[in-house]
């Protein structure tokens, strides 16, 4: 009985070793930003300007996706998936920076305009990619859907403007009439 359990345990260990070697298990310590991008974010104190930096980084990932889709390389699907995952993480960080910028009352007109302009371009490309039949689409189909949803959410948030809570305020109705 003990020898059967030991034999099964060897197969389980072997299976997980193969799974990890194949890249099917995501590396938990993987950073979605390049070292120079991290440095640029750390140097920029203004949250509104950080939004612009994140847009630059997102554009790089979209360009890398475009390059990978044009590639005939067998691993192109995995490269697309990886870049789209980074794009999603960048947009999540962008959302946090946008919230911080609103909290800090940073100058928001340019970041909001750029988010609307570039976000619309990104979404247009992502939707076109979703409609295109590519070789390894199964490698990145779900990440692509997530990227489109994330982009739509941020565009909707940007549409609210720099300080949406101001628009939602109602004037007080319980003030006494003027003398």
PDB file of C-alpha atoms in Angstrom:
ATOM      1  CA  UNK A   1       0.000   0.000   0.000  1.00  0.00           C
ATOM      2  CA  UNK A   2       2.838   2.393   0.920  1.00  0.00           C
ATOM      3  CA  UNK A   3       4.645   1.701  -2.355  1.00  0.00           C
ATOM      4  CA  UNK A   4       1.521   2.626  -4.337  1.00  0.00           C
ATOM      5  CA  UNK A   5       1.282   5.991  -2.556  1.00  0.00           C
ATOM      6  CA  UNK A   6       4.967   6.699  -3.139  1.00  0.00           C
ATOM      7  CA  UNK A   7       4.573   5.827  -6.821  1.00  0.00           C
ATOM      8  CA  UNK A   8       1.563   8.168  -7.172  1.00  0.00           C
ATOM      9  CA  UNK A   9       3.400  10.930  -5.357  1.00  0.00           C
ATOM     10  CA  UNK A  10       6.250  10.650  -7.867  1.00  0.00           C
ATOM     11  CA  UNK A  11       3.791  11.082 -10.740  1.00  0.00           C
ATOM     12  CA  UNK A  12       2.205  14.092  -9.081  1.00  0.00           C
ATOM     13  CA  UNK A  13       5.589  15.722  -8.477  1.00  0.00           C
ATOM     14  CA  UNK A  14       6.627  14.939 -12.052  1.00  0.00           C
ATOM     15  CA  UNK A  15       3.355  16.408 -13.393  1.00  0.00           C
ATOM     16  CA  UNK A  16       3.814  19.689 -11.498  1.00  0.00           C
ATOM     17  CA  UNK A  17       7.447  19.871 -12.577  1.00  0.00           C
ATOM     18  CA  UNK A  18       6.382  19.565 -16.214  1.00  0.00           C
ATOM     19  CA  UNK A  19       3.581  22.086 -15.716  1.00  0.00           C
ATOM     20  CA  UNK A  20       5.975  24.633 -14.239  1.00  0.00           C
ATOM     21  CA  UNK A  21       8.582  24.032 -16.945  1.00  0.00           C
ATOM     22  CA  UNK A  22       5.994  24.522 -19.676  1.00  0.00           C
ATOM     23  CA  UNK A  23       5.175  27.995 -18.437  1.00  0.00           C
ATOM     24  CA  UNK A  24       1.554  27.083 -17.741  1.00  0.00           C
ATOM     25  CA  UNK A  25       1.932  28.251 -14.152  1.00  0.00           C
ATOM     26  CA  UNK A  26       2.341  32.014 -13.933  1.00  0.00           C
ATOM     27  CA  UNK A  27       5.350  33.317 -12.103  1.00  0.00           C
ATOM     28  CA  UNK A  28       4.040  35.053  -8.987  1.00  0.00           C
ATOM     29  CA  UNK A  29       6.963  37.489  -8.863  1.00  0.00           C
ATOM     30  CA  UNK A  30       6.635  38.638 -12.486  1.00  0.00           C
ATOM     31  CA  UNK A  31       6.597  42.412 -12.791  1.00  0.00           C
ATOM     32  CA  UNK A  32       4.387  43.974 -15.449  1.00  0.00           C
ATOM     33  CA  UNK A  33       6.593  47.069 -15.803  1.00  0.00           C
ATOM     34  CA  UNK A  34      10.124  47.253 -17.146  1.00  0.00           C
ATOM     35  CA  UNK A  35      12.806  48.555 -14.731  1.00  0.00           C
ATOM     36  CA  UNK A  36      13.034  51.928 -16.514  1.00  0.00           C
ATOM     37  CA  UNK A  37       9.238  52.254 -16.364  1.00  0.00           C
ATOM     38  CA  UNK A  38       9.271  51.565 -12.634  1.00  0.00           C
ATOM     39  CA  UNK A  39      11.955  54.202 -12.219  1.00  0.00           C
ATOM     40  CA  UNK A  40       9.923  56.765 -14.194  1.00  0.00           C
ATOM     41  CA  UNK A  41       6.832  56.109 -12.046  1.00  0.00           C
ATOM     42  CA  UNK A  42       8.833  56.459  -8.839  1.00  0.00           C
ATOM     43  CA  UNK A  43      10.319  59.754  -9.989  1.00  0.00           C
ATOM     44  CA  UNK A  44       6.966  61.289 -10.914  1.00  0.00           C
ATOM     45  CA  UNK A  45       5.180  62.615  -7.855  1.00  0.00           C
ATOM     46  CA  UNK A  46       2.128  64.086  -9.590  1.00  0.00           C
ATOM     47  CA  UNK A  47      -0.571  61.441  -9.960  1.00  0.00           C
ATOM     48  CA  UNK A  48      -1.996  63.160 -13.056  1.00  0.00           C
ATOM     49  CA  UNK A  49       1.344  62.888 -14.816  1.00  0.00           C
ATOM     50  CA  UNK A  50       1.598  59.264 -13.746  1.00  0.00           C
ATOM     51  CA  UNK A  51      -1.592  58.617 -15.711  1.00  0.00           C
ATOM     52  CA  UNK A  52       0.222  59.914 -18.801  1.00  0.00           C
ATOM     53  CA  UNK A  53       3.191  57.637 -18.075  1.00  0.00           C
ATOM     54  CA  UNK A  54       0.933  54.609 -17.742  1.00  0.00           C
ATOM     55  CA  UNK A  55      -0.667  55.468 -21.085  1.00  0.00           C
ATOM     56  CA  UNK A  56       2.805  55.498 -22.653  1.00  0.00           C
ATOM     57  CA  UNK A  57       3.536  52.071 -21.165  1.00  0.00           C
ATOM     58  CA  UNK A  58       0.171  50.709 -22.336  1.00  0.00           C
ATOM     59  CA  UNK A  59       0.895  51.960 -25.844  1.00  0.00           C
ATOM     60  CA  UNK A  60       4.221  50.066 -25.805  1.00  0.00           C
ATOM     61  CA  UNK A  61       2.391  46.850 -24.924  1.00  0.00           C
ATOM     62  CA  UNK A  62      -0.121  47.397 -27.722  1.00  0.00           C
ATOM     63  CA  UNK A  63       2.777  47.935 -30.157  1.00  0.00           C
ATOM     64  CA  UNK A  64       4.359  44.693 -28.933  1.00  0.00           C
ATOM     65  CA  UNK A  65       1.043  42.913 -29.484  1.00  0.00           C
ATOM     66  CA  UNK A  66       0.930  44.304 -33.038  1.00  0.00           C
ATOM     67  CA  UNK A  67       4.479  43.068 -33.656  1.00  0.00           C
ATOM     68  CA  UNK A  68       3.655  39.618 -32.295  1.00  0.00           C
ATOM     69  CA  UNK A  69       0.501  39.297 -34.415  1.00  0.00           C
ATOM     70  CA  UNK A  70       2.550  40.085 -37.526  1.00  0.00           C
ATOM     71  CA  UNK A  71       5.121  37.465 -36.523  1.00  0.00           C
ATOM     72  CA  UNK A  72       5.074  33.961 -37.935  1.00  0.00           C
ATOM     73  CA  UNK A  73       6.737  32.696 -34.760  1.00  0.00           C
ATOM     74  CA  UNK A  74       5.095  29.691 -33.127  1.00  0.00           C
ATOM     75  CA  UNK A  75       5.233  31.372 -29.678  1.00  0.00           C
ATOM     76  CA  UNK A  76       3.499  34.532 -30.884  1.00  0.00           C
ATOM     77  CA  UNK A  77       0.262  33.641 -29.077  1.00  0.00           C
ATOM     78  CA  UNK A  78       2.049  33.429 -25.751  1.00  0.00           C
ATOM     79  CA  UNK A  79       3.825  36.746 -26.430  1.00  0.00           C
ATOM     80  CA  UNK A  80       0.477  38.370 -27.227  1.00  0.00           C
ATOM     81  CA  UNK A  81      -1.055  36.923 -24.064  1.00  0.00           C
ATOM     82  CA  UNK A  82       1.845  38.159 -21.940  1.00  0.00           C
ATOM     83  CA  UNK A  83       1.694  41.679 -23.383  1.00  0.00           C
ATOM     84  CA  UNK A  84      -2.079  41.833 -22.976  1.00  0.00           C
ATOM     85  CA  UNK A  85      -1.745  40.699 -19.355  1.00  0.00           C
ATOM     86  CA  UNK A  86       0.805  43.496 -18.812  1.00  0.00           C
ATOM     87  CA  UNK A  87      -1.567  45.925 -20.546  1.00  0.00           C
ATOM     88  CA  UNK A  88      -4.351  44.920 -18.136  1.00  0.00           C
ATOM     89  CA  UNK A  89      -2.081  45.403 -15.137  1.00  0.00           C
ATOM     90  CA  UNK A  90      -0.957  48.780 -16.471  1.00  0.00           C
ATOM     91  CA  UNK A  91      -4.567  49.883 -16.882  1.00  0.00           C
ATOM     92  CA  UNK A  92      -5.314  48.743 -13.320  1.00  0.00           C
ATOM     93  CA  UNK A  93      -2.401  50.868 -12.095  1.00  0.00           C
ATOM     94  CA  UNK A  94      -3.636  53.718 -14.294  1.00  0.00           C
ATOM     95  CA  UNK A  95      -7.049  53.506 -12.605  1.00  0.00           C
ATOM     96  CA  UNK A  96      -5.374  53.780  -9.198  1.00  0.00           C
ATOM     97  CA  UNK A  97      -3.345  56.790 -10.367  1.00  0.00           C
ATOM     98  CA  UNK A  98      -6.474  58.420 -11.738  1.00  0.00           C
ATOM     99  CA  UNK A  99      -8.215  57.963  -8.391  1.00  0.00           C
ATOM    100  CA  UNK A 100      -5.160  59.362  -6.585  1.00  0.00           C
ATOM    101  CA  UNK A 101      -5.022  62.328  -8.960  1.00  0.00           C
ATOM    102  CA  UNK A 102      -8.656  63.101  -8.221  1.00  0.00           C
ATOM    103  CA  UNK A 103      -7.984  62.808  -4.501  1.00  0.00           C
ATOM    104  CA  UNK A 104      -4.949  65.119  -4.729  1.00  0.00           C
ATOM    105  CA  UNK A 105      -6.893  67.531  -6.942  1.00  0.00           C
ATOM    106  CA  UNK A 106      -4.154  67.307  -9.547  1.00  0.00           C
ATOM    107  CA  UNK A 107      -4.431  69.035 -12.899  1.00  0.00           C
ATOM    108  CA  UNK A 108      -6.511  66.517 -14.814  1.00  0.00           C
ATOM    109  CA  UNK A 109      -7.523  68.027 -18.158  1.00  0.00           C
ATOM    110  CA  UNK A 110      -4.619  66.624 -20.178  1.00  0.00           C
ATOM    111  CA  UNK A 111      -4.584  63.168 -18.542  1.00  0.00           C
ATOM    112  CA  UNK A 112      -8.338  62.799 -19.062  1.00  0.00           C
ATOM    113  CA  UNK A 113      -8.128  63.950 -22.701  1.00  0.00           C
ATOM    114  CA  UNK A 114      -5.223  61.599 -23.418  1.00  0.00           C
ATOM    115  CA  UNK A 115      -6.965  58.706 -21.710  1.00  0.00           C
ATOM    116  CA  UNK A 116     -10.049  59.275 -23.847  1.00  0.00           C
ATOM    117  CA  UNK A 117      -8.043  59.660 -27.066  1.00  0.00           C
ATOM    118  CA  UNK A 118      -5.549  56.836 -26.594  1.00  0.00           C
ATOM    119  CA  UNK A 119      -8.016  54.555 -24.809  1.00  0.00           C
ATOM    120  CA  UNK A 120     -10.350  54.823 -27.797  1.00  0.00           C
ATOM    121  CA  UNK A 121      -7.464  53.932 -30.138  1.00  0.00           C
ATOM    122  CA  UNK A 122      -6.490  50.979 -27.941  1.00  0.00           C
ATOM    123  CA  UNK A 123     -10.064  49.729 -27.789  1.00  0.00           C
ATOM    124  CA  UNK A 124     -10.481  50.014 -31.557  1.00  0.00           C
ATOM    125  CA  UNK A 125      -7.346  47.939 -32.087  1.00  0.00           C
ATOM    126  CA  UNK A 126      -8.317  45.357 -29.460  1.00  0.00           C
ATOM    127  CA  UNK A 127     -11.772  44.945 -31.006  1.00  0.00           C
ATOM    128  CA  UNK A 128     -10.215  44.517 -34.450  1.00  0.00           C
ATOM    129  CA  UNK A 129      -7.832  41.914 -33.020  1.00  0.00           C
ATOM    130  CA  UNK A 130     -10.780  40.055 -31.498  1.00  0.00           C
ATOM    131  CA  UNK A 131     -12.431  39.848 -34.924  1.00  0.00           C
ATOM    132  CA  UNK A 132      -9.246  38.744 -36.697  1.00  0.00           C
ATOM    133  CA  UNK A 133      -8.517  35.063 -37.075  1.00  0.00           C
ATOM    134  CA  UNK A 134      -4.968  34.534 -35.865  1.00  0.00           C
ATOM    135  CA  UNK A 135      -2.982  31.356 -35.499  1.00  0.00           C
ATOM    136  CA  UNK A 136      -2.704  31.045 -31.716  1.00  0.00           C
ATOM    137  CA  UNK A 137      -5.796  32.966 -30.641  1.00  0.00           C
ATOM    138  CA  UNK A 138      -6.683  30.409 -27.964  1.00  0.00           C
ATOM    139  CA  UNK A 139      -3.496  31.430 -26.135  1.00  0.00           C
ATOM    140  CA  UNK A 140      -4.832  34.943 -25.492  1.00  0.00           C
ATOM    141  CA  UNK A 141      -8.592  34.980 -26.106  1.00  0.00           C
ATOM    142  CA  UNK A 142      -9.601  35.527 -22.459  1.00  0.00           C
ATOM    143  CA  UNK A 143      -6.857  38.070 -21.786  1.00  0.00           C
ATOM    144  CA  UNK A 144      -7.989  39.978 -24.871  1.00  0.00           C
ATOM    145  CA  UNK A 145     -11.579  40.055 -23.610  1.00  0.00           C
ATOM    146  CA  UNK A 146     -10.325  41.299 -20.253  1.00  0.00           C
ATOM    147  CA  UNK A 147      -8.263  44.003 -21.991  1.00  0.00           C
ATOM    148  CA  UNK A 148     -11.315  45.223 -23.893  1.00  0.00           C
ATOM    149  CA  UNK A 149     -13.426  45.286 -20.711  1.00  0.00           C
ATOM    150  CA  UNK A 150     -10.717  47.099 -18.754  1.00  0.00           C
ATOM    151  CA  UNK A 151     -10.337  49.693 -21.498  1.00  0.00           C
ATOM    152  CA  UNK A 152     -14.101  50.237 -21.688  1.00  0.00           C
ATOM    153  CA  UNK A 153     -14.267  50.702 -17.914  1.00  0.00           C
ATOM    154  CA  UNK A 154     -11.499  53.296 -17.926  1.00  0.00           C
ATOM    155  CA  UNK A 155     -13.057  55.159 -20.846  1.00  0.00           C
ATOM    156  CA  UNK A 156     -16.344  55.282 -18.944  1.00  0.00           C
ATOM    157  CA  UNK A 157     -14.512  56.559 -15.875  1.00  0.00           C
ATOM    158  CA  UNK A 158     -12.695  59.208 -17.926  1.00  0.00           C
ATOM    159  CA  UNK A 159     -16.001  60.326 -19.418  1.00  0.00           C
ATOM    160  CA  UNK A 160     -17.102  61.340 -15.907  1.00  0.00           C
ATOM    161  CA  UNK A 161     -14.480  64.081 -15.985  1.00  0.00           C
ATOM    162  CA  UNK A 162     -11.783  65.189 -13.593  1.00  0.00           C
ATOM    163  CA  UNK A 163     -13.904  65.450 -10.466  1.00  0.00           C
ATOM    164  CA  UNK A 164     -17.177  63.535 -10.915  1.00  0.00           C
ATOM    165  CA  UNK A 165     -18.298  64.040  -7.324  1.00  0.00           C
ATOM    166  CA  UNK A 166     -18.697  67.763  -7.998  1.00  0.00           C
ATOM    167  CA  UNK A 167     -21.215  67.052 -10.773  1.00  0.00           C
ATOM    168  CA  UNK A 168     -23.163  64.748  -8.472  1.00  0.00           C
ATOM    169  CA  UNK A 169     -23.641  67.369  -5.763  1.00  0.00           C
ATOM    170  CA  UNK A 170     -27.051  68.906  -5.297  1.00  0.00           C
ATOM    171  CA  UNK A 171     -27.484  72.389  -3.924  1.00  0.00           C
ATOM    172  CA  UNK A 172     -28.875  72.541  -0.417  1.00  0.00           C
ATOM    173  CA  UNK A 173     -32.636  72.819  -0.356  1.00  0.00           C
ATOM    174  CA  UNK A 174     -33.107  73.494   3.341  1.00  0.00           C
ATOM    175  CA  UNK A 175     -31.576  76.969   3.492  1.00  0.00           C
ATOM    176  CA  UNK A 176     -33.757  79.840   4.654  1.00  0.00           C
ATOM    177  CA  UNK A 177     -35.047  82.176   1.998  1.00  0.00           C
ATOM    178  CA  UNK A 178     -33.145  85.408   1.495  1.00  0.00           C
ATOM    179  CA  UNK A 179     -34.229  88.343   3.697  1.00  0.00           C
TER     180      UNK A 179
END
